[in-house]
XYZ file of C-alpha atoms in Angstrom:
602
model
C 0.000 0.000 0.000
C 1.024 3.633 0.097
C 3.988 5.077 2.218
C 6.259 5.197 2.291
C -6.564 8.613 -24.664
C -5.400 8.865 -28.156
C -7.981 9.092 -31.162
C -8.541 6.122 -33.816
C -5.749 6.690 -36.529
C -5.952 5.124 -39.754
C -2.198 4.411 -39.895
C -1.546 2.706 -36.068
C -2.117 2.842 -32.665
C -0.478 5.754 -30.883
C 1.096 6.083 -27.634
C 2.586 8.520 -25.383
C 6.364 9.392 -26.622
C 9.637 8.847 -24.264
C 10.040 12.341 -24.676
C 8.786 14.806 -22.255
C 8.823 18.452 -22.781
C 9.550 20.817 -19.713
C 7.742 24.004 -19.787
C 7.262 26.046 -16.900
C 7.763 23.244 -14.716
C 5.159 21.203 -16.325
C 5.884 17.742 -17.611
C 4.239 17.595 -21.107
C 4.148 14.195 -23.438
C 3.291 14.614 -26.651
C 1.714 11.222 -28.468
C 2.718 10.044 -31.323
C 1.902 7.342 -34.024
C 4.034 3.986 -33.313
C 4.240 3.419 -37.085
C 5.148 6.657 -38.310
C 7.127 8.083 -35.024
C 5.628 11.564 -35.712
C 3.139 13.566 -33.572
C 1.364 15.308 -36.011
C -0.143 18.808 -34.979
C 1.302 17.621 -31.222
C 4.495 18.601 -31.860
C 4.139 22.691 -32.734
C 1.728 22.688 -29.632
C 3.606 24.102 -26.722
C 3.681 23.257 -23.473
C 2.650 26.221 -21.621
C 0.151 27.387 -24.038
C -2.027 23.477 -23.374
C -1.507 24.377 -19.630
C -2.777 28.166 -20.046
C -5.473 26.606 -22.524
C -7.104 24.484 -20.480
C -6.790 26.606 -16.966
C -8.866 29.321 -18.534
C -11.393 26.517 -20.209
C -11.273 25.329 -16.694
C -12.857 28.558 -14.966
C -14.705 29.147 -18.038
C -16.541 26.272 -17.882
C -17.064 26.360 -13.969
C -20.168 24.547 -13.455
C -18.928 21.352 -14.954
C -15.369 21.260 -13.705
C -16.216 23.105 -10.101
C -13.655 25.627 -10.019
C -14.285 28.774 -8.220
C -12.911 32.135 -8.061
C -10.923 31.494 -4.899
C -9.141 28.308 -6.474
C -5.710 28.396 -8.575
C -4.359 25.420 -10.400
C -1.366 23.968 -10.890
C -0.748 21.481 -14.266
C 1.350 17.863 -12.897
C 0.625 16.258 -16.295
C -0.202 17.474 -19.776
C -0.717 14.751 -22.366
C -1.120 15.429 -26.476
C -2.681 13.024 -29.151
C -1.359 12.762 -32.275
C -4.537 14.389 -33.546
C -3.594 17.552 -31.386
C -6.426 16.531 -28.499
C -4.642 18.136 -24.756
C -5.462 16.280 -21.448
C -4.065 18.649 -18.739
C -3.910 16.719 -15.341
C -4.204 19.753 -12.601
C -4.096 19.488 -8.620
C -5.581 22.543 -6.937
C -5.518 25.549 -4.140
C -8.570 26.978 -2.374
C -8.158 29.962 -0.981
C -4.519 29.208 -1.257
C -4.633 26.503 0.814
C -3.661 22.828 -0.812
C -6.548 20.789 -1.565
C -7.166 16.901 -0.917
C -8.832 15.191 -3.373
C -9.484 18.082 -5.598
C -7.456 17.073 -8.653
C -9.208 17.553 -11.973
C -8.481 16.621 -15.883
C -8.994 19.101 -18.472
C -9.444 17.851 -22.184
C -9.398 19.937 -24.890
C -9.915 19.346 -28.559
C -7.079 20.129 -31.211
C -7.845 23.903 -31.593
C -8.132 24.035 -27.593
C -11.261 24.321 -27.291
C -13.283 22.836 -24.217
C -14.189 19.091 -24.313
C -14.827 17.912 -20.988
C -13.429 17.126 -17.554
C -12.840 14.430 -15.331
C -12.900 15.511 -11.760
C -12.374 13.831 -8.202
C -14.721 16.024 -6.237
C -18.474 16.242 -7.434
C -19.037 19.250 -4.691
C -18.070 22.475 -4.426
C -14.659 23.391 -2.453
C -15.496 26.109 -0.345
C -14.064 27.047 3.149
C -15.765 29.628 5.122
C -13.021 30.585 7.034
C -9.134 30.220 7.077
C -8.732 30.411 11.068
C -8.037 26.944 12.727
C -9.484 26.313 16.262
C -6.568 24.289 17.049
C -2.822 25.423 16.700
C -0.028 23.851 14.526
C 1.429 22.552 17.767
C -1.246 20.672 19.027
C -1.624 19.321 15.358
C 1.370 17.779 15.301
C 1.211 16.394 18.823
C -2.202 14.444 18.026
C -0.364 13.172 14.841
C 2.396 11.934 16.564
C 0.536 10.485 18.892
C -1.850 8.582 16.489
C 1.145 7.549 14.200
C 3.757 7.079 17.519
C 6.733 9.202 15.344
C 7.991 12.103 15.027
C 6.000 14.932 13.386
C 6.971 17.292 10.829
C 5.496 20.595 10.002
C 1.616 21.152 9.615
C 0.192 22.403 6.706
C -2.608 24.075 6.824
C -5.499 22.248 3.771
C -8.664 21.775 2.775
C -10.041 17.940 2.496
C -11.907 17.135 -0.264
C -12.334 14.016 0.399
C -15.223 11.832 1.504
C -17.737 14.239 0.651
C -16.439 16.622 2.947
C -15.388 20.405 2.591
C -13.073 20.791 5.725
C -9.943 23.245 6.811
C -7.595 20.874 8.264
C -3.642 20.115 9.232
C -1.476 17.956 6.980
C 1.686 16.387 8.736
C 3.962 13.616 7.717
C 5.314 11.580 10.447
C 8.325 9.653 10.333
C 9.499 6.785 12.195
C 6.604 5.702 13.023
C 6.296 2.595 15.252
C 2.951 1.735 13.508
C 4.664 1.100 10.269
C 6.627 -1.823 9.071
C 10.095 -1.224 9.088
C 9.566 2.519 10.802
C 8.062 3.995 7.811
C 6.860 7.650 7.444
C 2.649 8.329 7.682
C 0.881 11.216 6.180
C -1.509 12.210 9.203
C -4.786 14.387 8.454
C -6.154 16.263 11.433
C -9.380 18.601 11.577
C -8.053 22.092 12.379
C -11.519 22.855 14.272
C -11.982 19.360 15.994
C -8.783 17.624 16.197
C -10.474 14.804 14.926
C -7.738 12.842 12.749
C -9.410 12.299 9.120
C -6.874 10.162 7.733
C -3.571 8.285 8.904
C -1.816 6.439 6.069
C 1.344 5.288 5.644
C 3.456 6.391 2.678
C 5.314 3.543 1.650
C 3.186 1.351 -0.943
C 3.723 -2.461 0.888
C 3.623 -5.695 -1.443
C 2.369 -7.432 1.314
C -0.456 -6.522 3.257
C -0.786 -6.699 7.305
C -3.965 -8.703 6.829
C -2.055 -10.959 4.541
C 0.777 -11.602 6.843
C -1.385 -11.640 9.535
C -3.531 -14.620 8.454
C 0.146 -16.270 6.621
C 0.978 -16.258 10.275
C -2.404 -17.636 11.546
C -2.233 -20.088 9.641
C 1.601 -20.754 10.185
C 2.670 -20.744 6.715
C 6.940 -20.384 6.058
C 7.010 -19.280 2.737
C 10.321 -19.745 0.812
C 9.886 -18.296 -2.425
C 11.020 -19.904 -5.511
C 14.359 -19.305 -6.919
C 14.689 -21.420 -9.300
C 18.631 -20.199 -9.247
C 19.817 -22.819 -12.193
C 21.895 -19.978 -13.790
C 20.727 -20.818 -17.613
C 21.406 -18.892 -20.100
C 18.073 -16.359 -19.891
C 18.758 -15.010 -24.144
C 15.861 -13.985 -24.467
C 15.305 -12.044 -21.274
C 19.190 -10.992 -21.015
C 18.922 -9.398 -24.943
C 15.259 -7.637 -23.587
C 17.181 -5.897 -20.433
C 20.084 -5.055 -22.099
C 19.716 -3.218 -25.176
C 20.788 0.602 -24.454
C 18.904 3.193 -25.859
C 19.750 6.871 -26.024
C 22.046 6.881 -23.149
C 22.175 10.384 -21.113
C 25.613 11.107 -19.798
C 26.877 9.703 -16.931
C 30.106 9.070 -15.094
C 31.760 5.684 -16.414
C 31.882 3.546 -19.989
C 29.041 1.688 -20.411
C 29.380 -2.033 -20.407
C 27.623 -5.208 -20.675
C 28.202 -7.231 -17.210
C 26.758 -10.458 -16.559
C 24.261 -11.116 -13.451
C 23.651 -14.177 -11.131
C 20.143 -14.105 -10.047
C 17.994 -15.881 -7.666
C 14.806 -15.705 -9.923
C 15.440 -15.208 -13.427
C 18.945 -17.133 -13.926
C 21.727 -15.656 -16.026
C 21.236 -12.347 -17.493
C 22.906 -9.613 -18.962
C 23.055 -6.275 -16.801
C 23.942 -2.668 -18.313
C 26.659 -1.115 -16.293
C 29.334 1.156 -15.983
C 33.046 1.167 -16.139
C 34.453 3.250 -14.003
C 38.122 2.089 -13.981
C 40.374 -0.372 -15.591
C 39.002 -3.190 -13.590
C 35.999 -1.630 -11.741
C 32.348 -1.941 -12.295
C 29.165 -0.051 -11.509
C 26.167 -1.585 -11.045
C 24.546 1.107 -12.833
C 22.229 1.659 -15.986
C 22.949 4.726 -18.096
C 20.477 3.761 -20.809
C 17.794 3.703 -18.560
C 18.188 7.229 -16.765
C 21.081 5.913 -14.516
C 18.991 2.895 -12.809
C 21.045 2.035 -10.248
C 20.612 -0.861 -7.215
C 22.332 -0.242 -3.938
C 23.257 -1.901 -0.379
C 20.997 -0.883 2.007
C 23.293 -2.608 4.571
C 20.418 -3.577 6.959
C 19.272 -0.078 7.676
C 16.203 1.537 7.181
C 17.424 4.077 4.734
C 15.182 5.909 2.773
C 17.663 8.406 0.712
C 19.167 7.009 -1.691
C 22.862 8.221 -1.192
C 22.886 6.209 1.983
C 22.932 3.218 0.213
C 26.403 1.381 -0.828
C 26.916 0.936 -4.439
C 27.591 -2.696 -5.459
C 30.635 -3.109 -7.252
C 32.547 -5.477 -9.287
C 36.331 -6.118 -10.710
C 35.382 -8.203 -13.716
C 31.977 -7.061 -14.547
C 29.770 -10.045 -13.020
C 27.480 -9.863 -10.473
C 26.074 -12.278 -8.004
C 26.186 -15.910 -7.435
C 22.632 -16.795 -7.536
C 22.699 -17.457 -3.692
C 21.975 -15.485 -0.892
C 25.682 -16.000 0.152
C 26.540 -13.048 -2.299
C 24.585 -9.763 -1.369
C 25.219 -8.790 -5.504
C 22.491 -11.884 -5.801
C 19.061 -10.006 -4.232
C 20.796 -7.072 -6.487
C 20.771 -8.463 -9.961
C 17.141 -9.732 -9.495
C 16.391 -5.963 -8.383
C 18.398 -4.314 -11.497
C 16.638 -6.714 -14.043
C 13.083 -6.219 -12.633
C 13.290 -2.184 -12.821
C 15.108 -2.518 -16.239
C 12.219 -5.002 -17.377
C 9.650 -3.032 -15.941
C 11.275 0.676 -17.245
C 11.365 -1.180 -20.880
C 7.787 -2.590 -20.346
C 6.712 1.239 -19.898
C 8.765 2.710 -22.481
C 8.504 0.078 -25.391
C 4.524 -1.028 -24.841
C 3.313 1.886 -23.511
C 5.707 4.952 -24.510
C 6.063 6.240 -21.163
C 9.987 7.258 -20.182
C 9.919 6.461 -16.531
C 8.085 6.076 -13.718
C 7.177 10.181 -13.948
C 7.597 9.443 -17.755
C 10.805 12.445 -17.383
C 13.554 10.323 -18.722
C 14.408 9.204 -14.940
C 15.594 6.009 -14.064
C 14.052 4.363 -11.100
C 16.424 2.986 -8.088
C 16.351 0.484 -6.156
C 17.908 -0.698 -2.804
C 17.669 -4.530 -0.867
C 18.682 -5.251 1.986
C 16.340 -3.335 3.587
C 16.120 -3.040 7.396
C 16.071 -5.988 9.555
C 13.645 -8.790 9.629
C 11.769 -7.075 6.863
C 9.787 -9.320 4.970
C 8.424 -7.044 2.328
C 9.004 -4.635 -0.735
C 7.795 -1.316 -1.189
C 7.889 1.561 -3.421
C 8.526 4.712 -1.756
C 7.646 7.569 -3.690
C 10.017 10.201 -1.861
C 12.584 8.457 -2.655
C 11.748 7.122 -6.388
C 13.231 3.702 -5.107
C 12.292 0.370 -4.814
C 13.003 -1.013 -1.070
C 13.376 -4.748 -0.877
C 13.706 -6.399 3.040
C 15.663 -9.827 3.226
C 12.619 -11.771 4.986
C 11.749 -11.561 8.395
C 12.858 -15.079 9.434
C 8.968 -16.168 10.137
C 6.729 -15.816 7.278
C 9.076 -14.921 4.152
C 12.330 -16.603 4.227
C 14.113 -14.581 0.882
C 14.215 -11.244 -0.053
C 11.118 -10.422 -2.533
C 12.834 -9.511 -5.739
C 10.645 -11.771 -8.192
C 9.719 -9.503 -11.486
C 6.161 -9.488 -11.061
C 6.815 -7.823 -7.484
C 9.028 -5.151 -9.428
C 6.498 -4.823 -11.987
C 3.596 -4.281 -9.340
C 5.025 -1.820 -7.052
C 6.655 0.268 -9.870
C 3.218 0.262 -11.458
C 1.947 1.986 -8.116
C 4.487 4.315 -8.355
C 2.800 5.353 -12.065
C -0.495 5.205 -10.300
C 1.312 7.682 -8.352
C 2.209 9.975 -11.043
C -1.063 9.796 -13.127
C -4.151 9.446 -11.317
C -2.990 9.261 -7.814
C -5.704 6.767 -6.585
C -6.604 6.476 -3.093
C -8.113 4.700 -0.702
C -10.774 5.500 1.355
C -9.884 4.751 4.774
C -7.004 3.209 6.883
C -7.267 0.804 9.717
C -5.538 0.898 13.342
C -3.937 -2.067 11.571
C -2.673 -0.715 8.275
C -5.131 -2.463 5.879
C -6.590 -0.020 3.637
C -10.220 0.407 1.845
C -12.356 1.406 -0.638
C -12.416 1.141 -4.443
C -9.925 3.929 -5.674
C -7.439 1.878 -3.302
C -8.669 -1.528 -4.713
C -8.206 -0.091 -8.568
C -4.979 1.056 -7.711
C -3.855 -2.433 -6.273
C -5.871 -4.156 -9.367
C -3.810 -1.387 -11.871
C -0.221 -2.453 -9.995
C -0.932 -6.147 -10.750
C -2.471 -6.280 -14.600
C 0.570 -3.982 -15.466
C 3.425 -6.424 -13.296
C 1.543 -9.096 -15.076
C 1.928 -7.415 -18.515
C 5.395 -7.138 -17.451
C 6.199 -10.242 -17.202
C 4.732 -11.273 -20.633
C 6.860 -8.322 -22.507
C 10.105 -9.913 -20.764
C 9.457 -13.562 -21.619
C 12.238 -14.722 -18.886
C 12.589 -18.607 -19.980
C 13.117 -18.648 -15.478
C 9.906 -16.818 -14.948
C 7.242 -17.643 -17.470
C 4.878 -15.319 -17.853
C 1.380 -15.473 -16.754
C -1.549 -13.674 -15.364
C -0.770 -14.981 -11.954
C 0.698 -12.998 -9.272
C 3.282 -14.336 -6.806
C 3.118 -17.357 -8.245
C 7.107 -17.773 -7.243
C 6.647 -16.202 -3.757
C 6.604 -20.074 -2.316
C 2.559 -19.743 -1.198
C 1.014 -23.053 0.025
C -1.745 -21.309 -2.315
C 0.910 -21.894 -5.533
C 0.278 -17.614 -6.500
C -0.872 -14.525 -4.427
C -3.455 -13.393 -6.555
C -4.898 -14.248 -9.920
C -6.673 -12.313 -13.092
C -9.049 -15.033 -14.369
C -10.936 -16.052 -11.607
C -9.902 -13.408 -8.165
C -11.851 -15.499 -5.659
C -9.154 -18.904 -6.185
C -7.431 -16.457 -3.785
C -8.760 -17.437 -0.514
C -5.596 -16.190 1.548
C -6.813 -12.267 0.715
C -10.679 -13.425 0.061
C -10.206 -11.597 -3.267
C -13.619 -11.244 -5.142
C -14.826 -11.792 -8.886
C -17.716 -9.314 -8.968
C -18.390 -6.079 -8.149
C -21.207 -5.656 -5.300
C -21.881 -2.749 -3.154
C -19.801 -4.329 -0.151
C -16.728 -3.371 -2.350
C -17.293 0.555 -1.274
C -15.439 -0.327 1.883
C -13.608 -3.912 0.603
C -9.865 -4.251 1.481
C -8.218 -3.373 -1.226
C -6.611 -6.785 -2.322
C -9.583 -8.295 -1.823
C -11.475 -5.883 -3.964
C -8.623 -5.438 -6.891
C -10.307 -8.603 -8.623
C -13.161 -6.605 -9.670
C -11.043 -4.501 -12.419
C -7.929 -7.173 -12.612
C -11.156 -9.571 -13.842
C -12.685 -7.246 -16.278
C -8.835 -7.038 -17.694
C -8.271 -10.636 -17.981
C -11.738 -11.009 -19.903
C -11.479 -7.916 -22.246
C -7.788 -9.820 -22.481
C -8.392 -13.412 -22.708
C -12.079 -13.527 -22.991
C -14.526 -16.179 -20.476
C -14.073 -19.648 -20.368
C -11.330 -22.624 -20.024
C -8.573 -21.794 -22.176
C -4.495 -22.699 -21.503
C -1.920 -20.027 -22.210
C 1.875 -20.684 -21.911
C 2.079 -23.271 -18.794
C -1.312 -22.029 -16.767
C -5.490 -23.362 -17.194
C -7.399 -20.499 -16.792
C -10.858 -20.764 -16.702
C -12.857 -17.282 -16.281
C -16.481 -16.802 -15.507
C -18.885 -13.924 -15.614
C -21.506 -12.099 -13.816
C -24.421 -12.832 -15.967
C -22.847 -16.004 -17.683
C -22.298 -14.161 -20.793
C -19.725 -15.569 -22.845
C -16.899 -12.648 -23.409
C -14.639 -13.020 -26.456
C -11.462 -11.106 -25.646
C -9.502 -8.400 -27.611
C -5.979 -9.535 -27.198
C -3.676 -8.737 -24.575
C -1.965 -5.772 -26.336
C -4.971 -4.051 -26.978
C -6.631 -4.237 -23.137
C -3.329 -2.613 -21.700
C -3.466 -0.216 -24.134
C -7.110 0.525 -23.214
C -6.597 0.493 -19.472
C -3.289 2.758 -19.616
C -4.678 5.242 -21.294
C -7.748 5.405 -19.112
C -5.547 5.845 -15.882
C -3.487 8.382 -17.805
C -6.256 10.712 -18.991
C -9.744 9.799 -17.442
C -8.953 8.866 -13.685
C -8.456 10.647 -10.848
C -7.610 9.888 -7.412
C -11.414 9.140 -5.879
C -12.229 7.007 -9.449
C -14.535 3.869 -8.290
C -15.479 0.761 -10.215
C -18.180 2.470 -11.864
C -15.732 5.584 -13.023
C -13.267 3.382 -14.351
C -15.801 1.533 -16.591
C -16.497 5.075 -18.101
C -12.734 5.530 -18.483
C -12.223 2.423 -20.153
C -14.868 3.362 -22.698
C -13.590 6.713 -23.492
C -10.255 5.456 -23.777
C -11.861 2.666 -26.345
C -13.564 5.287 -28.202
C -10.498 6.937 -28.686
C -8.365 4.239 -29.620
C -10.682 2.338 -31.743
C -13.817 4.339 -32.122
C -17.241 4.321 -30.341
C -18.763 1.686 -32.565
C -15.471 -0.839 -32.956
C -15.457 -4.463 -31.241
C -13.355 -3.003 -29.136
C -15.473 -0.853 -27.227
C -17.978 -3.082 -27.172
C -15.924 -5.757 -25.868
C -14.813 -3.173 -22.973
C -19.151 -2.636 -22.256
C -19.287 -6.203 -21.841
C -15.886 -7.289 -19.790
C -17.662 -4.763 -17.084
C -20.878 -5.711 -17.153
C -19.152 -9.266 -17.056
C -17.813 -8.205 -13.598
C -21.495 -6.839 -12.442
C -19.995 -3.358 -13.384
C -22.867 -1.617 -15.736
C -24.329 1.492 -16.476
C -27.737 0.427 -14.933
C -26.347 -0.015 -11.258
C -24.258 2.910 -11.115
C -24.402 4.376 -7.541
C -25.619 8.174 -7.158
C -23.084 9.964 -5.668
């Protein structure tokens, strides 16, 4: 959990380019065609001009996007089709004050005119006064109390969220003893009450505390499986390596060789930094790097070691070497960075042309992995000598928690509430979770590691008595989590592993259609709602779909309900609103008990 659009082209589908244009401090990709390589009329738009565009469309179209007078907004993502359509992604101030869970979408059409808007709040934000009842001190005490840490400044915002319109404190909270491995928590506290609205930890956890919880119940060890055989991993090693417009950087780069626990042999960019010294260190891929956390719960990045080598190879594929955990880390954020970039045009986790990072050996007695967005890294634990024996570096792990960490960047879903436990709620938390594993799943199929065969299983090499963590065809074979097939109004307030099947089971059927059917090594056998028989679109074309929709048409409250409308749009646009597509897309959701006829009034 959390810690710490493109039209229907005659010539191909188009996707967001690696590029990103920086104007004004806004991050701006421009699509283009994947055939052609060129963005059409996207490419003499500029930046600033989308952003200014759509602000002024934003206010002067006020009753549909709710903006008032008293708010200013500021552009985090602009996004243009090859057919010159602008999505401007803004997050916004009331009164000058930051609000929660008022971030909005703009779309324009190719002349900038007003299209529509996709917004997170359906009310009004409107504070009648600015003047808290309780001071910053006492804010941060309560906080620290609730989250047992230390407390940072309070910031005075407005919450959005929940239906409510609310001047309240944020403060983050760090080393808090509520938080696996002392983690920081944002803390949300009513500035007239003291009431705490919201207490969430901002690390984003692979493993839940309910799972562990009932692992531990249960008294499962699980040893995940290595598989460490060392083979030759061609197809996988030729996939990571390949460099591609390398930025600068500080060393050759070179080809080094890596020992792996999961995935076998591979192939690892790296740099040479001497006549017989190694970095473990990608330049190709905005300097990736893996580091040594050395058993400390480091979240900065510069406090890790840098792993080394004098003749270019890496690990052992045991845990006797600490270069092993490393390699597996290196070649999951490499797979998943390619993944991004290759399938879905995006250049980073941000999409900026930054590399992620990654460091293992994380803490002590950690059994987990997390992606911590302050830091942009991946944090891997070692096992916590009860319930996970190995450190969690398998590629579909990679490829889910960097897929939060675009979640992150793009729509920024949320979940509803927190526990006194940890567990978190609600379906904007559940889609994100469901989002994290259909994209590590896809991740897995675009590497093709001969070690790790790809599938639409999650965890399946985590060791589980359960043989996988969570599945796409049928949720509910995952009784450990109690993950669910359909969509019902319990999944409002659902944990949100349990409720991710709803969307990860639309995916698999707009995918891989209904019914019995084996692909690679795995039976799958999906069924629907209404016992409609689904004929799926292809896997290529359903990530497509569902990437675009979190990239232009969700925001960070989106439900079931919302992302079935998001899904369509971003049909329409790819494909048109009469293709097979879209109507494939109507019927995958309605598949999942997810229609247009049961949509709840908010």
């Amino acid at each position: 959990m959390r810690t710490p659009h493109i039209r229907r082209l005659a010539i191909a589908l188009a996707v967001t380019t690696a590029a990103t244009i920086t104007a004004g401090g806004v991050g701006t990709a421009v699509a283009t065609s994947a055939t052609t390589g060129t963005s059409s009329v996207a490419s003499v738009k500029s930046a600033q001009s989308v952003v200014d565009a759509a602000r002024a469309a934003a206010f002067a179209h006020a009753a549909a996007t709710g903006v008032s007078k008293d708010d200013t907004l500021t552009a985090t993502d602009t996004l243009i089709d090859p057919d010159g359509k602008q999505h401007v992604r803004f997050v916004r101030a009331h009164k000058g004050l930051p609000v929660l869970g008022g971030d909005l979408v703009v779309h324009l059409d190719a002349k900038s005119a007003y299209l529509d808007v996709t917004r997170a709040t359906r009310k009004q934000v409107a504070v009648t006064a600015k003047t808290p009842k309780l001071t910053a001190e006492q804010a941060k005490a309560k906080a620290a109390s609730v989250a047992k840490g230390d407390a940072g400044s309070a910031e005075l915002v407005v919450d959005a969220r929940a239906g409510r319109t609310t001047l309240a404190y944020q403060i983050k909270v760090t080393g808090s003893k509520t938080t696996e491995a002392g983690g920081a928590r944002t803390v949300v506290v009513d500035a007239a009450t003291g009431a705490v609205l919201s207490n969430a930890p901002v690390n984003d956890q692979f493993v839940s505390p309910q799972l562990k919880a009932k692992l531990r119940q249960r008294g499962e060890k699980v040893a995940p499986l290595t598989g460490a055989t060392a083979s030759s991993g061609a197809a996988a090693a030729a996939s990571s390596a390949k460099p591609f417009n390398p930025p600068k950087s500080a060393g050759i780069p070179s080809l080094g060789t890596g020992n792996s626990l999961f995935v076998g042999k591979v192939q690892l960019n790296t740099l040479k930094t001497g006549s017989s010294s190694y970095l473990l260190k990608d330049a190709s891929r905005g300097n990736t790097e893996t580091r040594d956390a050395g058993g400390r719960e480091v979240v900065q990045f510069s406090q890790g070691k840098p792993f080394t080598s004098t003749n270019n190879t890496f690990g052992n594929s045991a845990l006797s070497s600490r270069q092993t955990a490393a390699v597996d880390a290196q070649f999951g954020v490499a797979s998943t960075l390619d993944f991004y970039k290759k399938v879905l045009g995006r250049n980073g986790i941000k999409n900026d042309g930054v590399g992620a990072r990654a460091m293992v050996h994380f803490g002590t007695n950690v059994g987990n992995a997390f992606w911590y967005s302050d830091c942009g890294c991946m944090l891997y634990g070692d096992g916590d000598g009860q319930t996970f024996t190995k450190p969690l570096v398998v590629l579909d792990v990679t490829g889910h928690e960097l897929s939060h960490g675009v979640v992150d960047a793009t729509a920024n879903l949320q979940p509803t509430r927190v526990d006194a436990n940890d567990n978190q709620f609600g379906e904007a938390g559940s889609l994100n979770e469901s989002l994290a594993d259909i994209f590590g799943s896809a991740v897995e199929f675009q590497t093709n590691n001969p070690n790790n065969p790809p599938n639409y299983l999650m965890g399946e090499k985590l060791g589980l008595a359960q043989t996988f963590l969570r599945r796409l065809d049928k949720p509910s074979l995952d009784t450990l989590e109690g993950t669910v097939d359909y969509w019902s109004p319990a999944s409002y307030d659902t944990e949100v592993h349990a409720g991710s099947g709803v969307s990860s089971h639309a995916y698999y059927l707009l995918a891989e259609g209904s019914g019995k059917k084996t692909i690679g090594e795995v039976t799958y056998d999906s069924p629907t709602y209404d016992g409609s028989t689904v004929t799926g679109i292809g896997r290529d074309k359903a990530t497509q779909i569902f990437y675009r929709a979190l990239s232009r048409y969700m925001v960070s409250t989106t439900d079931f309900h919302d992302a079935r409308t998001a899904t369509l749009k971003a049909a329409t646009d790819l494909y048109g609103a009469n293709s097979a597509e879209y109507k494939t897309v109507d019927k995958a959701w309605a598949a999942v008990n997810v229609t247009a006829a049961n949509t709840p009034k908010h």
